[in-house]
Each structure stands twice: as C-alpha cells, then as structure tokens.
Tab-separated table of C-alpha atoms and ligand atoms in Angstrom:
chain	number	residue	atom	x	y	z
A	1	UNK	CA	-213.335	216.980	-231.648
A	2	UNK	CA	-212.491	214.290	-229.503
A	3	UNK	CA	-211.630	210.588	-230.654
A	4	UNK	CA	-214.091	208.028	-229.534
A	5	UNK	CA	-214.036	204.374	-228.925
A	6	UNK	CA	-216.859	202.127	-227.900
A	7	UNK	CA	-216.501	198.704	-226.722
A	8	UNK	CA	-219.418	196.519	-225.268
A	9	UNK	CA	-219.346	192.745	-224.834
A	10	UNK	CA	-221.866	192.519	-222.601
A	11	UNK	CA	-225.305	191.061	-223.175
A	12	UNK	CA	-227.424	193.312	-221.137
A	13	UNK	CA	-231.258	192.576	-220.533
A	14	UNK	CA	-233.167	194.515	-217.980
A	15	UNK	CA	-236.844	194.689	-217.393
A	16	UNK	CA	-239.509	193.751	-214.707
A	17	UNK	CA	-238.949	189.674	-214.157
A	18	UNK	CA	-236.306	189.344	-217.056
A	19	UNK	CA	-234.845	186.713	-214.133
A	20	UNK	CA	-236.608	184.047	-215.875
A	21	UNK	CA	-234.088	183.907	-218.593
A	22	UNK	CA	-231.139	182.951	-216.288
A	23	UNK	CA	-231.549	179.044	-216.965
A	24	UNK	CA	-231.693	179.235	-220.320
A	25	UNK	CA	-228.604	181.819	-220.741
A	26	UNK	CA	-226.221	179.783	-218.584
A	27	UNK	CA	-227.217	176.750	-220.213
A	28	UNK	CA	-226.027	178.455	-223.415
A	29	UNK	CA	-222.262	179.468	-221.407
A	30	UNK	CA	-221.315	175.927	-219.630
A	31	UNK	CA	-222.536	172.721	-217.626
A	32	UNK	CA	-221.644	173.551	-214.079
A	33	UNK	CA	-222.078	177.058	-212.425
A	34	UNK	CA	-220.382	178.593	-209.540
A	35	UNK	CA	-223.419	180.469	-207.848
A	36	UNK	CA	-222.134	183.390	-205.689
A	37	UNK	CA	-224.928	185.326	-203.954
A	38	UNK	CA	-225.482	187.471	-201.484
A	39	UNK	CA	-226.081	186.090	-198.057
A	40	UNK	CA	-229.051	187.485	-197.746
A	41	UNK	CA	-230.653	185.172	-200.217
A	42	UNK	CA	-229.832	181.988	-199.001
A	43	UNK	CA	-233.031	180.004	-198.000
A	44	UNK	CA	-234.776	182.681	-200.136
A	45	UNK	CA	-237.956	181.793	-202.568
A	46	UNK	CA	-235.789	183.530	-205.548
A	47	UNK	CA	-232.449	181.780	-204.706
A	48	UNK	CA	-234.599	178.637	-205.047
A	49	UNK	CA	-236.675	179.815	-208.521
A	50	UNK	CA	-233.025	180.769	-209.415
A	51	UNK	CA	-231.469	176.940	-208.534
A	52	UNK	CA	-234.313	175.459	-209.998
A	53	UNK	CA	-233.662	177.025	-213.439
A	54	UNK	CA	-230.316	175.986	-213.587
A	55	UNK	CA	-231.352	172.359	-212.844
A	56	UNK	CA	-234.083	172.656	-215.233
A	57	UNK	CA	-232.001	173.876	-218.231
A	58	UNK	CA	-229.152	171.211	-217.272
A	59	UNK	CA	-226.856	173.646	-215.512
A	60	UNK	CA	-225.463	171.619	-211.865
A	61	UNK	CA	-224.170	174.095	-209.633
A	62	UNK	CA	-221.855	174.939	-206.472
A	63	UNK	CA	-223.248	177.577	-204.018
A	64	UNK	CA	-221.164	180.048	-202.340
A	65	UNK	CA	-222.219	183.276	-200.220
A	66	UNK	CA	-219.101	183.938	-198.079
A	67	UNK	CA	-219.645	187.676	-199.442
A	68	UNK	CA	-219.174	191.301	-197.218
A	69	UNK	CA	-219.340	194.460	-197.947
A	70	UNK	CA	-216.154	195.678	-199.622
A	71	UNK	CA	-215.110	192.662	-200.435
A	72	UNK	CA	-211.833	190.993	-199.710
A	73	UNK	CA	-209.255	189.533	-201.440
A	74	UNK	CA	-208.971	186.352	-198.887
A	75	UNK	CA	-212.861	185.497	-199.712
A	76	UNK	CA	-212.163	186.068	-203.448
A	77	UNK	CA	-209.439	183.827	-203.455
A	78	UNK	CA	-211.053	181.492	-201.243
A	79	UNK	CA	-214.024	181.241	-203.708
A	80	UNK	CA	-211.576	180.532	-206.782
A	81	UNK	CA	-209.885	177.688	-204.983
A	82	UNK	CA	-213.933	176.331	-204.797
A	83	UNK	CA	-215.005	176.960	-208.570
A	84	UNK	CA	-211.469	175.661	-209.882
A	85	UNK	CA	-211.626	172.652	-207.244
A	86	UNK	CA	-215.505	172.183	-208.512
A	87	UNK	CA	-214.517	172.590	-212.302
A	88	UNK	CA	-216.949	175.120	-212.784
A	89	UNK	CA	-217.442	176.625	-216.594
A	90	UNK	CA	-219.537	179.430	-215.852
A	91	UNK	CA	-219.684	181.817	-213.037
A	92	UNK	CA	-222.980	183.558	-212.329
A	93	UNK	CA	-222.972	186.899	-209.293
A	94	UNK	CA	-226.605	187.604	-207.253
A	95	UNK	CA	-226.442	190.424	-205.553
A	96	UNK	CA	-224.789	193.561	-204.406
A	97	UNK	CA	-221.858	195.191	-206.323
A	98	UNK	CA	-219.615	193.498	-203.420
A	99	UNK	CA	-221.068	189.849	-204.808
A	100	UNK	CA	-220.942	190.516	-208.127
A	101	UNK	CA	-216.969	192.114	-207.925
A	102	UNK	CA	-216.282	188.707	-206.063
A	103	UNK	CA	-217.800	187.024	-208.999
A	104	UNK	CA	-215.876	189.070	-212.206
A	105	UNK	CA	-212.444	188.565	-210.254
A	106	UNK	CA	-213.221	184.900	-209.038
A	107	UNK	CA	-213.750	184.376	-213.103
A	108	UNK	CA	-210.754	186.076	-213.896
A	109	UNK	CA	-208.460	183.896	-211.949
A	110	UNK	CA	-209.610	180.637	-212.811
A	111	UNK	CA	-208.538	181.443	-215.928
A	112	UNK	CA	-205.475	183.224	-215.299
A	113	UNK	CA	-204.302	181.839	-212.406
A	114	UNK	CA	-202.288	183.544	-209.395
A	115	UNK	CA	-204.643	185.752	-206.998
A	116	UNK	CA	-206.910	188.601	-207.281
A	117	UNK	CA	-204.992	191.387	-205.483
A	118	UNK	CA	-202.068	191.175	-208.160
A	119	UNK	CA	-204.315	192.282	-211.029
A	120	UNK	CA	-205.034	195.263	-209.142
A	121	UNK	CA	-204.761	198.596	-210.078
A	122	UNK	CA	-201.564	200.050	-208.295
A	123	UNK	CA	-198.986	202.770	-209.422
A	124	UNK	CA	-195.405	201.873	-209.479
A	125	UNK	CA	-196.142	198.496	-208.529
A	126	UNK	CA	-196.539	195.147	-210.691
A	127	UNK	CA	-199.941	194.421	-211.939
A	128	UNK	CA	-200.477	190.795	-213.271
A	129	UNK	CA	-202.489	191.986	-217.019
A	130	UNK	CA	-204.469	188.299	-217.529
A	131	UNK	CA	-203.500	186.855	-220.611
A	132	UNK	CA	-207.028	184.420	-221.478
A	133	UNK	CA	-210.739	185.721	-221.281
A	134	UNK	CA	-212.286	185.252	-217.868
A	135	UNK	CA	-214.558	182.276	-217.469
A	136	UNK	CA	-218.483	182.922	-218.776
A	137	UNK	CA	-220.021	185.428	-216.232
A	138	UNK	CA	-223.240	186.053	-215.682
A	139	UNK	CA	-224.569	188.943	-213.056
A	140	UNK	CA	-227.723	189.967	-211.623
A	141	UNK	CA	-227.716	193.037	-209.422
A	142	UNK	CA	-229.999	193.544	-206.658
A	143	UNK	CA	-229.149	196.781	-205.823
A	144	UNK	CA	-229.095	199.988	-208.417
A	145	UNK	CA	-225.673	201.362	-207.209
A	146	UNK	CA	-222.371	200.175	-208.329
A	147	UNK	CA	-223.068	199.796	-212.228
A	148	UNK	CA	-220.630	197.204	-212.047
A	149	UNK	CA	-223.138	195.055	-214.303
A	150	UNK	CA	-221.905	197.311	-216.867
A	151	UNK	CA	-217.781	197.630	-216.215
A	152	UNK	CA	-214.697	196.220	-216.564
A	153	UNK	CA	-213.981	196.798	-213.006
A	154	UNK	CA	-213.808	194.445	-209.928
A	155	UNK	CA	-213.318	196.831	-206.755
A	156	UNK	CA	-211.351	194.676	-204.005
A	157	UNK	CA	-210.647	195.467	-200.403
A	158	UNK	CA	-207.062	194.300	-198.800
A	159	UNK	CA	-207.716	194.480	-195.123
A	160	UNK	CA	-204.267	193.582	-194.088
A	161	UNK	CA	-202.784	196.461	-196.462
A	162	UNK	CA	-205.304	198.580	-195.355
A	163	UNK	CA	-205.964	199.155	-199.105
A	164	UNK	CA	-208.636	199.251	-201.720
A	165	UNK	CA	-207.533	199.022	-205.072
A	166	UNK	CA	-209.934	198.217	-208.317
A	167	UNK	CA	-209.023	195.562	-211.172
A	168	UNK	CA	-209.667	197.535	-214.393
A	169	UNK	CA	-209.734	195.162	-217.570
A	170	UNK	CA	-212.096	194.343	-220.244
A	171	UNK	CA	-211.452	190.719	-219.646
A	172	UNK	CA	-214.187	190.770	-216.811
A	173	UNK	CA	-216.751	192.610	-218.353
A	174	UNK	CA	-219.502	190.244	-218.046
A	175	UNK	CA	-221.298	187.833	-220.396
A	176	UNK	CA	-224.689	188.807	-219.657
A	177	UNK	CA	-226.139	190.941	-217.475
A	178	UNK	CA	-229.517	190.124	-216.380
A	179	UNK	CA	-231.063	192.936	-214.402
A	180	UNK	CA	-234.365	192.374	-212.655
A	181	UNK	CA	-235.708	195.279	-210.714
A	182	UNK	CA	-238.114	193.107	-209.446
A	183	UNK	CA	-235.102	191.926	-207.465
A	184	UNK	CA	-234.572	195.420	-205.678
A	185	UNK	CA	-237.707	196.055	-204.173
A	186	UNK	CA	-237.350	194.879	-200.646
A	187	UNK	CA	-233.564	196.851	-200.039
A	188	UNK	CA	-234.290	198.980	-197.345
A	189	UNK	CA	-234.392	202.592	-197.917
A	190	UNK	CA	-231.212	204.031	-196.453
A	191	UNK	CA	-229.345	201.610	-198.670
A	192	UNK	CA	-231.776	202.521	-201.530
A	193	UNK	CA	-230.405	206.229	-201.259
A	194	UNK	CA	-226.979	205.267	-200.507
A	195	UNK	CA	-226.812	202.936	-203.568
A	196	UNK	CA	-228.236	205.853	-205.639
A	197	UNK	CA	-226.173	208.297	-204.700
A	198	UNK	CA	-223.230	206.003	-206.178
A	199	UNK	CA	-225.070	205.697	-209.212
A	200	UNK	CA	-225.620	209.367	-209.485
A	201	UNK	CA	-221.878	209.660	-208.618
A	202	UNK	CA	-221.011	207.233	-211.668
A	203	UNK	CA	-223.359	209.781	-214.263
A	204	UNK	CA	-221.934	212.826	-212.757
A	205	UNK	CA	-218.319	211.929	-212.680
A	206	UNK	CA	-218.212	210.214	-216.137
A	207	UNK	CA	-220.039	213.756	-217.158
A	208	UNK	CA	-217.255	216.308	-215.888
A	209	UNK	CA	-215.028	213.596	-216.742
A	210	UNK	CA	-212.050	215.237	-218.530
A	211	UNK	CA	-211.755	211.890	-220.566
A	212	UNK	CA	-215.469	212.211	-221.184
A	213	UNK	CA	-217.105	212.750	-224.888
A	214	UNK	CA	-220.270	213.310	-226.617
A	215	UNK	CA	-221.237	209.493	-226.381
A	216	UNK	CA	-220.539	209.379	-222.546
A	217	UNK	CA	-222.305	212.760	-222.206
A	218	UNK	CA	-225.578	211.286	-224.041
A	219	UNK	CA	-225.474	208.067	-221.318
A	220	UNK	CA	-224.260	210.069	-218.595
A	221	UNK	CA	-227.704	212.724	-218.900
A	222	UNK	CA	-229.952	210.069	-219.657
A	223	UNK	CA	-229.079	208.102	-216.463
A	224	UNK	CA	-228.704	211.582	-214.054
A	225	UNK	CA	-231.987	212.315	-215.405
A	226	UNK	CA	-233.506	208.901	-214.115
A	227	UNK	CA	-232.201	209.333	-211.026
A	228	UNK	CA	-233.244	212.497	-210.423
A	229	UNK	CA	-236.878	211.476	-211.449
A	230	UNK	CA	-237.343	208.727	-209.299
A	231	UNK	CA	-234.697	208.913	-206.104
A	232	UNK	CA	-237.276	209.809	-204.314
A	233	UNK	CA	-239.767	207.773	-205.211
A	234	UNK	CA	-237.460	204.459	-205.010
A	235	UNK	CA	-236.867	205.590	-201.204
A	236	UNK	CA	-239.928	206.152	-200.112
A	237	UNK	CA	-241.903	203.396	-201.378
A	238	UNK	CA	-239.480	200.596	-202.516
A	239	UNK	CA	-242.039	198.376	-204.434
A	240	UNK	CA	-242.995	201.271	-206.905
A	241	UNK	CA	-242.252	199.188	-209.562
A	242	UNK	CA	-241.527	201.892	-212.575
A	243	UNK	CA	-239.139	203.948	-209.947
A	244	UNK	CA	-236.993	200.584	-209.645
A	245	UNK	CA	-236.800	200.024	-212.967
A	246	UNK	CA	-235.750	204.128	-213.138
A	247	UNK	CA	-232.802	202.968	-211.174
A	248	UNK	CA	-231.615	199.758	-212.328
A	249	UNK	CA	-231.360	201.887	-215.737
A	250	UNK	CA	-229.936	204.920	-214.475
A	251	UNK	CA	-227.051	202.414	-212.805
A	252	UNK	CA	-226.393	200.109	-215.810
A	253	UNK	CA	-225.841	203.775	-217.856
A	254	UNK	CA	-223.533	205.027	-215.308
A	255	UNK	CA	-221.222	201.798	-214.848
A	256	UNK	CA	-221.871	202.337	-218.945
A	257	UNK	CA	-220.388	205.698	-218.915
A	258	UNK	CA	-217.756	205.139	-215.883
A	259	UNK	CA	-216.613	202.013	-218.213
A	260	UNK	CA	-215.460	204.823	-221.358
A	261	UNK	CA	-215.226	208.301	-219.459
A	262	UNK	CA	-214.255	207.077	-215.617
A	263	UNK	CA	-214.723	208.637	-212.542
A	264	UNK	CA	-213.115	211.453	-211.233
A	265	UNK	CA	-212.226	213.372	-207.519
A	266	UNK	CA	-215.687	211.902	-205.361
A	267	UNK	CA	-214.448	207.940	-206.175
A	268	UNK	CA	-210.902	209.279	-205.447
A	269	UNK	CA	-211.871	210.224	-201.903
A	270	UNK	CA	-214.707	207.955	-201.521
A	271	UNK	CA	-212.828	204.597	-202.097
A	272	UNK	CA	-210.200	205.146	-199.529
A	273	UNK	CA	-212.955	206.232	-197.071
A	274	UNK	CA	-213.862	202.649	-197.437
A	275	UNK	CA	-210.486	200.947	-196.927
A	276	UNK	CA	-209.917	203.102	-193.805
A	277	UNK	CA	-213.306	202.621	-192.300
A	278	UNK	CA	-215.359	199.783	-194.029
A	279	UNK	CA	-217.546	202.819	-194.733
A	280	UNK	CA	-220.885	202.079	-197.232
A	281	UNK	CA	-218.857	203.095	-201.216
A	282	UNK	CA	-222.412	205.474	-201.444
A	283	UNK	CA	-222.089	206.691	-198.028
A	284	UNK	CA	-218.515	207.549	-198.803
A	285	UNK	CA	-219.718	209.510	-202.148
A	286	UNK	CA	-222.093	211.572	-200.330
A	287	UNK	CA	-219.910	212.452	-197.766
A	288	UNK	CA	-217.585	214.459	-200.117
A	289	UNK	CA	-219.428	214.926	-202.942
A	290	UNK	CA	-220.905	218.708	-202.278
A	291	UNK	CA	-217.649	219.589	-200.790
A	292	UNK	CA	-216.164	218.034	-203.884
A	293	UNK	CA	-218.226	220.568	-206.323
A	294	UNK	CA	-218.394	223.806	-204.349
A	295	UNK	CA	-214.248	223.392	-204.555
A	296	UNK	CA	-214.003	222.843	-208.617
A	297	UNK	CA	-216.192	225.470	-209.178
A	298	UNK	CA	-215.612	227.732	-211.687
A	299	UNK	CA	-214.006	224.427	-213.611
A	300	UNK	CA	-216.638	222.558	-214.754
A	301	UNK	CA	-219.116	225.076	-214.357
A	302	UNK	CA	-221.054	224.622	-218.094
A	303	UNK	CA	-221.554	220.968	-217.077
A	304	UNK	CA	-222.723	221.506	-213.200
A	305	UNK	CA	-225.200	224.008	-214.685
A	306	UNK	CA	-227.015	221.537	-216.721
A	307	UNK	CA	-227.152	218.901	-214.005
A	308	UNK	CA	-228.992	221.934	-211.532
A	309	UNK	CA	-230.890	222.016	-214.421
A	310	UNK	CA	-232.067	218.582	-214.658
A	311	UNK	CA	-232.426	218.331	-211.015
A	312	UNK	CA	-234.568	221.887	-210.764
A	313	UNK	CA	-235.756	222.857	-214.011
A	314	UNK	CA	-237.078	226.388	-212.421
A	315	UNK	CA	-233.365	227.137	-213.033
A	316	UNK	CA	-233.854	227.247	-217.113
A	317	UNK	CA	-233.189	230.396	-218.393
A	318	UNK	CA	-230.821	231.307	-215.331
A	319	UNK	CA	-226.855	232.116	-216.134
A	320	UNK	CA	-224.571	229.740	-216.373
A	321	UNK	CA	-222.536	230.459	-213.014
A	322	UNK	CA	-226.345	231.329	-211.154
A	323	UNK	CA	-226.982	227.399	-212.088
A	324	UNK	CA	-223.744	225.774	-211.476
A	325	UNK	CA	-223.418	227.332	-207.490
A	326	UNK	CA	-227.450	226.120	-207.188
A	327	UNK	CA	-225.845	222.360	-207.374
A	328	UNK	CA	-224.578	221.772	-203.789
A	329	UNK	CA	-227.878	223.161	-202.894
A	330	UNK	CA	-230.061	220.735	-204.546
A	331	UNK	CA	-228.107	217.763	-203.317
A	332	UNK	CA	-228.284	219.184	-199.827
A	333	UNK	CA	-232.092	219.051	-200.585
A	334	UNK	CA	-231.432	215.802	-202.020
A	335	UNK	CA	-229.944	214.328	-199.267
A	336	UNK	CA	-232.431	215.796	-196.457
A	337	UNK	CA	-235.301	214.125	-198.702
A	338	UNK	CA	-233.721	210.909	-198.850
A	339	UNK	CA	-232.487	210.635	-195.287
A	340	UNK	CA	-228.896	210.437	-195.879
A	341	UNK	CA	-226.810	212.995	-193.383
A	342	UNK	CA	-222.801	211.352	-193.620
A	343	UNK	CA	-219.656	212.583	-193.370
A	344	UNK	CA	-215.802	211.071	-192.865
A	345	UNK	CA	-215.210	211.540	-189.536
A	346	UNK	CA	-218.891	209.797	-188.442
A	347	UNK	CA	-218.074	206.609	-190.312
A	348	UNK	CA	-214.931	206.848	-188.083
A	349	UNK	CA	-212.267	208.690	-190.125
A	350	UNK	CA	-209.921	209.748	-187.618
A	351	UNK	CA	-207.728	212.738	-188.051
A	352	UNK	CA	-204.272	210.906	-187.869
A	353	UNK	CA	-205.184	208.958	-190.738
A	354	UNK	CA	-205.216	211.278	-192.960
A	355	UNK	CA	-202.039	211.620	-194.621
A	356	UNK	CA	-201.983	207.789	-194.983
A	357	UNK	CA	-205.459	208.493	-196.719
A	358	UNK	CA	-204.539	210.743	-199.218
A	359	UNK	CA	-201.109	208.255	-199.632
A	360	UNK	CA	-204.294	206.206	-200.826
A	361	UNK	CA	-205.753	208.440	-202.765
A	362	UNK	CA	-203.018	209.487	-204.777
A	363	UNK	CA	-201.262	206.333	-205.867
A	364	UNK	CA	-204.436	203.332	-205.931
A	365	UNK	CA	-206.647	205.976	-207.194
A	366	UNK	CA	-204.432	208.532	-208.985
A	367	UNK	CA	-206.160	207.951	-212.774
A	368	UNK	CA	-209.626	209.230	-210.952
A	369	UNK	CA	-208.344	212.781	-209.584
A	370	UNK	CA	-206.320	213.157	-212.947
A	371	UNK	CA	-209.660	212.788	-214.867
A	372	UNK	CA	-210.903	215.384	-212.657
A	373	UNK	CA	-211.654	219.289	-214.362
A	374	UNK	CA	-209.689	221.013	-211.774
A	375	UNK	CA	-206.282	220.072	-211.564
A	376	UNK	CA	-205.752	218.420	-207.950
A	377	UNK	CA	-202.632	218.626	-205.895
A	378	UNK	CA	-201.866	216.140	-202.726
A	379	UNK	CA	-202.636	219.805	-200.803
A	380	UNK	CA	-205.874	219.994	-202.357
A	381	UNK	CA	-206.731	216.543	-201.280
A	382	UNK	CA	-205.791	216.828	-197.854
A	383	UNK	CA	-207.868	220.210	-197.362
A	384	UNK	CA	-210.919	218.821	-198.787
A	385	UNK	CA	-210.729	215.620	-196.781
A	386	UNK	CA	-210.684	217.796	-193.672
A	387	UNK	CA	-213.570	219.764	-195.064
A	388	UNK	CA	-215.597	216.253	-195.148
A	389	UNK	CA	-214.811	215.565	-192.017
B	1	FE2	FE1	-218.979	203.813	-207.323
C-alpha cells in the first residue's frame, strides 16, 4: 500500500479547435498578455486568429518569439525583463515544449524576481524556492511531446555552464492548458516521432517509476496505450485528425504522470545528451532508451511485460520474462517504422566528454536515476552511455 497524493491546478481542455476559447480564458486571468510563440508562427493565419481573440475579448498584448530549442536561460531572462517592463498580468506559451518552458519560468520570475537559472534544480547548490504564485499562464502546445502542459517543470539550458537543469515547482503549473491538435498537424514527421517517443518516455518512466502508484499506473497505461495506437499513424499522415488527438492525450497523461511518479534512468541520460550536444530531448530518449531496458532487466520485468503487451498483444498469454525481453524488440520495430535511427555519438557526443556527462547526470539529474528500479551506480552510467554511443 503506497500513500498517494494528487494535486492538479491546471485547467486542462483539449479537443479538435478548443483554440477558440483562448480570448475568452485570458480575458478571465488579466488585461495585458505577454504572447510567447514559437517562431515558426509569426506571420501565421493562427498567430493572427490567436491576436485577434485577445483584442476581441479586451486582452492588449506584447509579442515575443526569441525561442530555440532547449531553451536558454539568457532568452528567458531576456523575455522577463520585456513582460515586467510591459506590465504584463498574464502570460500565455504557443508552441513547442521549449516555448512553453520559456513561458512557465518567464511567469515565475516576474513574480519572484531574481533569474531563472537560480530556481533550478541542482544538488548541493542553492536553489531560489519562489515565495508568490507565478503570474496567470496559459499554454497551448503544438507538438505532443514534452507534456509540459501538464507539469510543474520548466526544463532550461545554460550554455555557458554547459548545463541543463529543470525548475521543479508547483508554482508554474499552468492556469489553463488549452490543447488543440488541430495545431499539430503540419509538424513534420521526424519531429512527430521524435516528440512521441518523449511522450512515450514520460508514460513509461512514470510506469517503472519506483515513486510510481496505482493512480500514476492507471494514467501512465492509458497514455502508452495511445501512443502505441496511433504513432504510426500520426507519422505517416500528419493531418489524420483522430491520431493527433491520440497524441496530444497520450502527452498531457504522461507530463500528468511524470508530474506525481517522475521520470527515471532514459531522462537521466537523455537531458545531458542535450546540454552537451543541443541534441532533439526525443532524439536523446531514443538513443538510450532500448539500451536503457535490456540493462534493468530482470528489475522491472512485471511492468516491461505489460507494456510488450500493449505494444504486441500476440504476446498475451506468454511468461512474464518471454514478454519483458520482447520490449527492446518492439521499439526497434518501432523505431524502423517511424524513421527514427539515433544514437549519442551521431548527435556529436564525443568520447572525452563523457565523464563530464555523467558529472551531469548524477548531480542535475540525480532524483531521475534514483527513481529508477535498478539501483544505478556512476559505473553503471558511464557503461551504458558508451553502449549508446
Ligand atoms: Fe521528456
């Protein structure tokens, strides 16, 4: 019997063209919004329909898409200075999980002053815990990938450290998250499977999660079996409509269950990928993650066993340990099907780095592998990141 705690501020509404209530929900959280989007969308027909609701439901706003990948604490900071110099009230995040991280920690420090990086997650070093509730924050994914519609986390990238360290905190889970996978149907498809793969990552990691519990397991199955339904589907044709909507579930359940249970080894090694080598998070999560399983096994083994199952339900009926060592196999399969063929040292790893890496690993990201079923030495971590290599 474990103890269980749910907590969940956030106003979530998801369905095909559920954008249409954006207007009228930031009208309801301030007068003056601090758009961040994705550059992608600037000039877009949707950024406009998006600008046009605010005006319409007597929100003014300031725009602001100086967003990248993993993003970085200079642009965050950068983009505070804007909203506090603009006296925004409300903060509202289009786009990626990089956009809408910017967004939860640009809220967090208007309120709470200082800059982003010190609220970071770091061992042994001080961690600024805010004090007030973030300003109003409102995201809309684009992408089904980082769940982060449905965390407390903000994941930030310092370039100059060479670091990537996460804010953890409930004060930026957000207001309302309005999720539209009407949004998602022109990402390409390699980002499509990349994106999904972190999703799956989210599910499977909150699963094994030693800090998971019944009411993670329930969200954590539900969304693995989304994804494994429609993956495939989402990649190959990206305006199939009912697979989107498949995956913009199956990622708000897994930043659901990541926000109680965590995540465990694959984030561990994944995240530092990204610091070192600017490396797509999803990319870095299929790069380690069969590696990653075929090394826990026999730990875990009851819980791999029903994921094979989910993914190839031939396997019903089969022992335990028979289903459990099918996993790597099906993601394999997976990944052939879905185009993505990654590893550490082809997003530019390089062998020298490695004990810095694991350095990494094992102080930003230290709660992940302890939440992992196998216990994990600094060895361990070492071998398998030369095994993903
Ligand atoms: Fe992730």
């Amino acid at each position: 019997m474990k103890d269980i705690m749910i907590s969940f501020p956030t106003k979530v509404m998801i369905g095909d063209g559920m954008l249409k209530n954006l207007g009228e929900q930031a009208g309801s959280l301030g007068k003056k919004a601090f758009v961040l989007y994705d550059p992608f969308l600037k000039g877009s027909a949707t950024l406009q329909a998006i600008l046009d609701d605010l005006k319409a439901n007597g929100v003014s706003y300031t725009e602001f898409d100086d967003v990248v990948p993993n993003p970085r604490n200079t642009t965050i900071d950068r983009g505070a200075g804007i909203c506090a110099q603009e006296k925004c009230d409300v903060v509202i995040g289009i786009g990626g999980g990089s956009a809408i991280d910017s967004a939860k920690a640009i809220a967090l420090v208007m309120t709470n002053g200082g800059t982003c990086w010190e609220y970071t997650e770091r061992q042994n070093e001080y961690v600024h815990r805010p004090e007030k509730p973030a300003l109003p924050l409102i995201v809309i994914p684009t992408t089904a990938g980082t769940g982060t519609e449905a965390t407390p986390c903000s994941v930030i990238n310092n370039p100059s450290l060479k670091r990537k360290c996460t804010i953890i905190n409930p004060a930026i889970y957000p207001t309302v998250s309005l999720i539209d996978p009407a949004l998602m149907t022109s990402i390409p498809p390699l980002s499509t499977a990349l994106t999904g793969i972190d999703t799956f990552a989210h599910a499977f990691e909150a699963y094994i999660s030693k800090n998971s519990n019944d009411w993670t397991d329930t969200i954590a199955l539900r969304s693995i079996e989304l994804f494994a339904r429609s993956i495939r589907a989402a990649v190959k044709d990206g305006s199939d409509i009912e697979a989107r909507y498949d995956m913009a579930l199956a990622c708000m359940l897994g930043g659901w269950s990541i926000a109680q249970a965590g995540v465990t080894l694959p984030h561990a090694l994944g995240q530092p990928l990204s610091a070192f080598t600017d490396a797509p998070h999803g990319g870095t999560l299929a790069a380690c993650l069969v590696q990653i399983i075929e090394w826990t096994l026999p730990y875990g083994e009851e819980k791999f066993a029903k994921v094979a199952e989910i993914f190839d339900p031939s396997l019903v009926g089969k022992s335990k340990a028979e289903q459990a060592a099918a996993l790597p196999g099906l993601l394999h399969k997976l990944y052939k099907d879905i185009g993505v063929d990654v590893s550490f040292g082809g997003y530019g790893l390089k062998e020298e780095e490695i004990p810095a890496f694991v350095d990494l690993a094992y102080t930003a990201f230290k709660q992940d592998i302890d939440g992992h079923p196998k216990p994990t030495s600094r060895e361990d971590v070492e071998q398998l990141v030369h095994q993903c290599m």
